[in-house]
GROMACS .gro file of C-alpha atoms in nm:
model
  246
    1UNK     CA    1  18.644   9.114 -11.028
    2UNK     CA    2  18.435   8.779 -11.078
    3UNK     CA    3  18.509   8.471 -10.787
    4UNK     CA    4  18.829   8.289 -10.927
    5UNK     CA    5  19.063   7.947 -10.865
    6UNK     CA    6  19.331   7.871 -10.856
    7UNK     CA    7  19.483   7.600 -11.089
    8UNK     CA    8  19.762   7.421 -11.253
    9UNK     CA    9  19.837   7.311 -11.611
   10UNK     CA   10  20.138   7.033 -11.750
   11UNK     CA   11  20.133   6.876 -11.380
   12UNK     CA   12  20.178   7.165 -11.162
   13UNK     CA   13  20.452   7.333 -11.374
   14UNK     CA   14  20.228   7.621 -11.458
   15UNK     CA   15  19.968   7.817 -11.198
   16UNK     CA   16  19.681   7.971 -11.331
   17UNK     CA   17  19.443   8.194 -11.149
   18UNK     CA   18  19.140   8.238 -11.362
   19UNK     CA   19  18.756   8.297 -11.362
   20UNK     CA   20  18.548   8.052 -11.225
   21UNK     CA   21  18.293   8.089 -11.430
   22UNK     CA   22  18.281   8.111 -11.822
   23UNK     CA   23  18.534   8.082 -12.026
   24UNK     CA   24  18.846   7.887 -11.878
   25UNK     CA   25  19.170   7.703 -12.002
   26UNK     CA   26  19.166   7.349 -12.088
   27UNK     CA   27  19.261   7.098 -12.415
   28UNK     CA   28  19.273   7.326 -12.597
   29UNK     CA   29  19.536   7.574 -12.462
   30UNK     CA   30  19.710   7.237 -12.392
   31UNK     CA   31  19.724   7.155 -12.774
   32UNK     CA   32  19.826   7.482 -12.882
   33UNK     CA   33  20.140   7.494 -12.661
   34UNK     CA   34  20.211   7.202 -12.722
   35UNK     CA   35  20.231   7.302 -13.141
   36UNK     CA   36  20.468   7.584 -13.039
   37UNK     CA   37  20.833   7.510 -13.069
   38UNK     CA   38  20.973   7.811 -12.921
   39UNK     CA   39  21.368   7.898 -12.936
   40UNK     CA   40  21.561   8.096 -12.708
   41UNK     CA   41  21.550   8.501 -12.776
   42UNK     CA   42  21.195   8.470 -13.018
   43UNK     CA   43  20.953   8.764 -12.965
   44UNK     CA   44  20.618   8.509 -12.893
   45UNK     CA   45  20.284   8.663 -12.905
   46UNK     CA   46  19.970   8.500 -12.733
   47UNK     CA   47  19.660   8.686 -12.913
   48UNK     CA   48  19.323   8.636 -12.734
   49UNK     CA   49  19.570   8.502 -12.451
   50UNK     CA   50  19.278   8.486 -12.130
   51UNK     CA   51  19.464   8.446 -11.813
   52UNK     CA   52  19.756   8.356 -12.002
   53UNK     CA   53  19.746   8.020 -11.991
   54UNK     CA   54  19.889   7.911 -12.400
   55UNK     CA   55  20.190   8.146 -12.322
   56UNK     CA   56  20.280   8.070 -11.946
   57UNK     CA   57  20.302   7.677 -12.102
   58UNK     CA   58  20.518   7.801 -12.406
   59UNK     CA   59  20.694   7.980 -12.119
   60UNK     CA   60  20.758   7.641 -11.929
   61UNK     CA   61  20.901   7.504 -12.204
   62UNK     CA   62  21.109   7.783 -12.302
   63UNK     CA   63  21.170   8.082 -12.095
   64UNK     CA   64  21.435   8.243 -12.261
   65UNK     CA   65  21.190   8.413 -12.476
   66UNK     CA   66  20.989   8.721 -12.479
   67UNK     CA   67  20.658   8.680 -12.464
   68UNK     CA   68  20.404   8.975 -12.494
   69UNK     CA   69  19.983   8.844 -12.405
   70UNK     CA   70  19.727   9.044 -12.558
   71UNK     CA   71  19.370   9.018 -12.402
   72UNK     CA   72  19.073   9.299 -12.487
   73UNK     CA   73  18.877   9.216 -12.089
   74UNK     CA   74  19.086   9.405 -11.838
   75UNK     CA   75  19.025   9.217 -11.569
   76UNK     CA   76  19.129   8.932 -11.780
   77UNK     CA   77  19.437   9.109 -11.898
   78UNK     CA   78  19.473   9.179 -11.526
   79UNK     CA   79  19.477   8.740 -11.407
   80UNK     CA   80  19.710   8.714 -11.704
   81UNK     CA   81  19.999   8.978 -11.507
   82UNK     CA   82  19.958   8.802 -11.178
   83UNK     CA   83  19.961   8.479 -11.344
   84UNK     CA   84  20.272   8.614 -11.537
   85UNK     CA   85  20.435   8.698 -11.184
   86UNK     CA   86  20.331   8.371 -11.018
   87UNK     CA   87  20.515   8.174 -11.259
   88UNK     CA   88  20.824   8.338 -11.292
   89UNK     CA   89  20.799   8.513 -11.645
   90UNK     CA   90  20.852   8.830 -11.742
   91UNK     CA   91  20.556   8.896 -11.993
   92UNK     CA   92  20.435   9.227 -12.183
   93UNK     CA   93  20.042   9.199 -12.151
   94UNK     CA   94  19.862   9.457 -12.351
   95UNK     CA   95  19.486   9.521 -12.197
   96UNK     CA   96  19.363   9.616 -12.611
   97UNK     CA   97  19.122   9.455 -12.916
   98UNK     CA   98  19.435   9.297 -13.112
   99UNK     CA   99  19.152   9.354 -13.422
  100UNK     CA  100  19.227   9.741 -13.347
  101UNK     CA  101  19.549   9.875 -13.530
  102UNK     CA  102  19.590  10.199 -13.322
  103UNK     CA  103  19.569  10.025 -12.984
  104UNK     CA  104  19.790   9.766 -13.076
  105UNK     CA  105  20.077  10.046 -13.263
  106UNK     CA  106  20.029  10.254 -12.938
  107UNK     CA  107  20.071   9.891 -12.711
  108UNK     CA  108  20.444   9.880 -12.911
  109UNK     CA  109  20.268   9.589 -13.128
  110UNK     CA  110  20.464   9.659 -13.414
  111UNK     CA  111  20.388   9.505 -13.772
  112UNK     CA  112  20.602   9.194 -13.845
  113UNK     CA  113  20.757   9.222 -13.519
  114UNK     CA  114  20.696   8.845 -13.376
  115UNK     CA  115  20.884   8.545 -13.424
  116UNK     CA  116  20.570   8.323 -13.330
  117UNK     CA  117  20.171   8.427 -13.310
  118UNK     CA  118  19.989   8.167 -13.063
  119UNK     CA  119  19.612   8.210 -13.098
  120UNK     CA  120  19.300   8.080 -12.974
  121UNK     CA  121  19.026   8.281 -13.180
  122UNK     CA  122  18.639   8.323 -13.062
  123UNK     CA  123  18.508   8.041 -13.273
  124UNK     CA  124  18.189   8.265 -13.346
  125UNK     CA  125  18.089   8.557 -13.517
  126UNK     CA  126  17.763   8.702 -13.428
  127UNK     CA  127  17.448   8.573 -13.555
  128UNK     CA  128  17.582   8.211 -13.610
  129UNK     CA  129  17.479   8.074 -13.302
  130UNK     CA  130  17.330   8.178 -12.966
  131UNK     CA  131  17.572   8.360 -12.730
  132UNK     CA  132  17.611   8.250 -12.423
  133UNK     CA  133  17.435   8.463 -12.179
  134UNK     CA  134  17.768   8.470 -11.964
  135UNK     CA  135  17.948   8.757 -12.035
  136UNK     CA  136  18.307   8.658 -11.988
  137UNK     CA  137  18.219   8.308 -12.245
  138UNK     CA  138  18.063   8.535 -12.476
  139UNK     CA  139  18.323   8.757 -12.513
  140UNK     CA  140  18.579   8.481 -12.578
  141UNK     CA  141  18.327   8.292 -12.783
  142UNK     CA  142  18.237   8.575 -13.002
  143UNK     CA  143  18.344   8.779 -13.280
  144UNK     CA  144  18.159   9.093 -13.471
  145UNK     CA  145  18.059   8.990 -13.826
  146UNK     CA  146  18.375   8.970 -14.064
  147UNK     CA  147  18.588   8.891 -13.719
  148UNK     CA  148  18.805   8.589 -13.783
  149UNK     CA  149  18.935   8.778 -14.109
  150UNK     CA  150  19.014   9.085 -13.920
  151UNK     CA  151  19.178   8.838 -13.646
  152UNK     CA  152  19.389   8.644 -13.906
  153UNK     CA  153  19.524   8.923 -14.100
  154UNK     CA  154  19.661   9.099 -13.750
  155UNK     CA  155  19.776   8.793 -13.609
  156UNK     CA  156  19.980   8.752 -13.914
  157UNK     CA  157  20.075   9.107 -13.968
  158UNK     CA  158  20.254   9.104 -13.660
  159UNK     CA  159  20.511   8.811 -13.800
  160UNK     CA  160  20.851   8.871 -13.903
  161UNK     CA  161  20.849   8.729 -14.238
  162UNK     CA  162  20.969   8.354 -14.188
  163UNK     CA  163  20.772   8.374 -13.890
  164UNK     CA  164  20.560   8.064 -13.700
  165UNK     CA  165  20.154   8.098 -13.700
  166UNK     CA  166  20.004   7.852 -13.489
  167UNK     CA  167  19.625   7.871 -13.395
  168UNK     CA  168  19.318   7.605 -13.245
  169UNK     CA  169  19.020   7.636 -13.425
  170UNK     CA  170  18.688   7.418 -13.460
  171UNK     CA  171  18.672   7.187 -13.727
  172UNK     CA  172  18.376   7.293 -13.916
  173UNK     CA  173  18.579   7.632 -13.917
  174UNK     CA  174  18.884   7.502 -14.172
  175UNK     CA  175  18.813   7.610 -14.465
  176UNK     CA  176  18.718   7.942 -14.395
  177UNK     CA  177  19.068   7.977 -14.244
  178UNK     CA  178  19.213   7.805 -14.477
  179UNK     CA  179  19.110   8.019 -14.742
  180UNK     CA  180  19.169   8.327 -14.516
  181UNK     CA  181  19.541   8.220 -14.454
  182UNK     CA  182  19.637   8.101 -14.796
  183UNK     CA  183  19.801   8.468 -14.941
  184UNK     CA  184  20.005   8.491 -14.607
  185UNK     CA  185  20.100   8.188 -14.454
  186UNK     CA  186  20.241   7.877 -14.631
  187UNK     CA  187  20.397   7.536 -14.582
  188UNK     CA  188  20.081   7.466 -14.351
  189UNK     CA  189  20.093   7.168 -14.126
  190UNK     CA  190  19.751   7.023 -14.010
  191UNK     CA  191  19.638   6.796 -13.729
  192UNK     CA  192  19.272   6.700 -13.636
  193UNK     CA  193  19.160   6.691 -13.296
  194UNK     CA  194  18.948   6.386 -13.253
  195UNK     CA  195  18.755   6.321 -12.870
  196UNK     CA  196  18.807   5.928 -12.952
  197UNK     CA  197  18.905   5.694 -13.220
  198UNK     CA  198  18.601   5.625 -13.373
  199UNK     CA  199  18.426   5.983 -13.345
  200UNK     CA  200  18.469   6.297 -13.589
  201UNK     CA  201  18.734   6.549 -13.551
  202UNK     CA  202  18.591   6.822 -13.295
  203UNK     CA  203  18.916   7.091 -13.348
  204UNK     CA  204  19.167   7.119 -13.576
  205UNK     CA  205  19.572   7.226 -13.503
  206UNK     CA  206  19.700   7.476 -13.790
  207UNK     CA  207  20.083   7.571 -13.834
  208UNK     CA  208  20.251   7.748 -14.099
  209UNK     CA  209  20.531   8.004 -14.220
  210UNK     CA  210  20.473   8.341 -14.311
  211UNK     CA  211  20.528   8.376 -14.666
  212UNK     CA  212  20.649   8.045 -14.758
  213UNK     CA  213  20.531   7.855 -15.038
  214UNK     CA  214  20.544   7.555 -14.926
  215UNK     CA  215  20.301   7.255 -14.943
  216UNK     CA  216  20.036   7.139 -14.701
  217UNK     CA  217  20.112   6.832 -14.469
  218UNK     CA  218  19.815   6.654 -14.268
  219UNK     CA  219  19.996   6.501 -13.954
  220UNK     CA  220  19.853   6.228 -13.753
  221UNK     CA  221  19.557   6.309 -13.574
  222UNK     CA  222  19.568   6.409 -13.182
  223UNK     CA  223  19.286   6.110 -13.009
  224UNK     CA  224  19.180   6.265 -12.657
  225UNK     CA  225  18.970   5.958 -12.538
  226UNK     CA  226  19.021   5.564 -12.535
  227UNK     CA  227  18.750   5.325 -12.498
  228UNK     CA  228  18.752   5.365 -12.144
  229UNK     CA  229  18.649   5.732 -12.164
  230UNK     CA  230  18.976   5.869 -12.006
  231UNK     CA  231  19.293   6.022 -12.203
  232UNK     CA  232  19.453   5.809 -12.430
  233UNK     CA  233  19.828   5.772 -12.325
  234UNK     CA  234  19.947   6.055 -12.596
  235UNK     CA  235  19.664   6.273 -12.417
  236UNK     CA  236  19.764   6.213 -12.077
  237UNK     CA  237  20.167   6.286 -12.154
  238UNK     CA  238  20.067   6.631 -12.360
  239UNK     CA  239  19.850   6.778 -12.046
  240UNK     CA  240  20.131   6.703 -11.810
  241UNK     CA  241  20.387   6.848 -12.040
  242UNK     CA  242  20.568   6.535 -12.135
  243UNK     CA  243  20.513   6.531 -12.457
  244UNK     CA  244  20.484   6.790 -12.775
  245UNK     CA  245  20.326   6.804 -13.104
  246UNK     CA  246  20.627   6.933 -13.272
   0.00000   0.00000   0.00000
C-alpha cells in the first residue's frame, strides 16, 4: 500500500488515515456531510466513499445508523475499515464497482434498500480532459464514457422509495445531472458552492426525494473564502462540525 497520514476532519471528531498522495478528503466531503440529515436506524450508503471520510462525518453526527461504504480500489476500501474501526463505527464496506449490478447484489446491495445515498462521483468521463497521471486521482477523477448515468441510476436504485439522494458535483456538471435525475428523484434542493463572494460557483450541492414530485428550491449559496483569503465564518463552523446545511 501507497505512504499514508494520518488526519482529522470537523475538529478532531473524525480520524482519517488516507493516501498521501492523489486523491484525498477535503471541502468537499465536508459539504456533503454536512447536506446529510441522518436519523437514528436509516440504512446510509456512501458510494465512491475513499477512505470513508463523507460517512465517518455522517457517522459523527449520527451513529445510530447503519452505514454500508462502497469503494472499487481495495486498498482504498481497505483505509476505509480501519478508518471505520478507529472511529468507533460499525460500517459494511464493500471492496466492488457500485456501476456493476452483480457485485453489488452479491455485496447484499439490495435495490431500494437505503434510506440515504451520499455520493461524491468522478467528475470525468474519459476523453473530456487529461487524466491525471496518478493512479489513485485518476481513478477517483474518472469515469468510462456514459459513467455518471450508470452512477446515478445505481445510486438511486438502491433508495427506498421516499428515500434522501444527496451528491457534490462540479458546476459546469448540473445540467447533465439534472437531466439525468429528473425521472427518479424530485423535490430537488440546490446550493452553489462559491470559493468567494465575488467569484463563480466552482461545485454545486444536490438533494432530493426519490420519487417525489416536488418542486426545485435554490438555497443560499455556501461562500468558502472572505476577502482575506481564509474561510468565511459559515466555512470555518461547517469544517469543524458546528454547523450543517440542513
Amino acid at each position: 500500500m501507497a505512504e499514508t497520514t494520518d488526519d482529522s476532519l470537523l475538529g478532531g471528531r473524525v480520524a482519517v488515515t488516507q493516501p498521501a498522495k492523489g486523491h484525498r478528503a477535503g471541502t468537499d466531503a465536508v459539504l456533503l456531510a454536512a447536506s446529510a440529515a441522518v436519523g437514528p436506524g436509516d440504512v446510509v450508503v456512501d458510494v465512491g466513499a475513499s477512505t470513508g471520510a463523507v460517512g465517518l462525518m455522517a457517522a459523527a453526527r449520527e451513529k445510530n445508523a447503519r452505514f454500508v461504504f462502497v469503494e472499487r480500489d481495495p486498498d482504498l476500501a481497505e483505509l476505509c475499515r480501519r478508518n471505520c474501526h478507529a472511529n468507533g463505527v460499525e460500517g459494511e464496506v464493500a471492496a466492488i464497482d457500485v456501476l456493476d449490478k452483480a457485485a453489488r447484489l452479491g455485496a447484499g446491495l439490495a435495490a431500494e434498500s437505503a434510506d440515504w445515498v451520499l455520493t461524491n462521483p468522478p467528475f470525468l468521463e474519459e476523453g473530456q480532459a487529461r487524466i491525471s497521471p496518478d493512479r489513485g486521482r485518476a481513478a477517483a477523477h474518472a469515469l468510462p464514457v456514459g459513467g455518471l448515468e450508470a452512477w446515478l441510476k445505481a445510486c438511486t436504485g438502491l433508495l427506498k422509495p421516499k428515500g434522501r439522494f444527496v451528491m457534490i458535483h462540479r458546476a459546469d456538471r448540473l445540467a447533465d445531472c439534472l437531466n439525468l435525475l429528473v425521472r427518479s428523484v424530485g423535490g430537488v434542493a440546490l446550493r452553489f458552492v462559491h470559493p468567494a463572494a465575488d467569484q463563480p460557483a466552482i461545485r454545486f450541492l444536490l438533494s432530493g426525494t426519490k420519487g417525489s414530485r416536488g418542486p426545485l428550491a435554490v438555497l443560499p449559496p455556501v461562500v468558502l473564502n472572505g476577502p482575506d483569503g481564509r474561510f468565511t465564518a459559515q466555512a470555518e463552523a461547517l469544517h469543524r462540525g458546528e454547523a450543517f446545511l440542513t
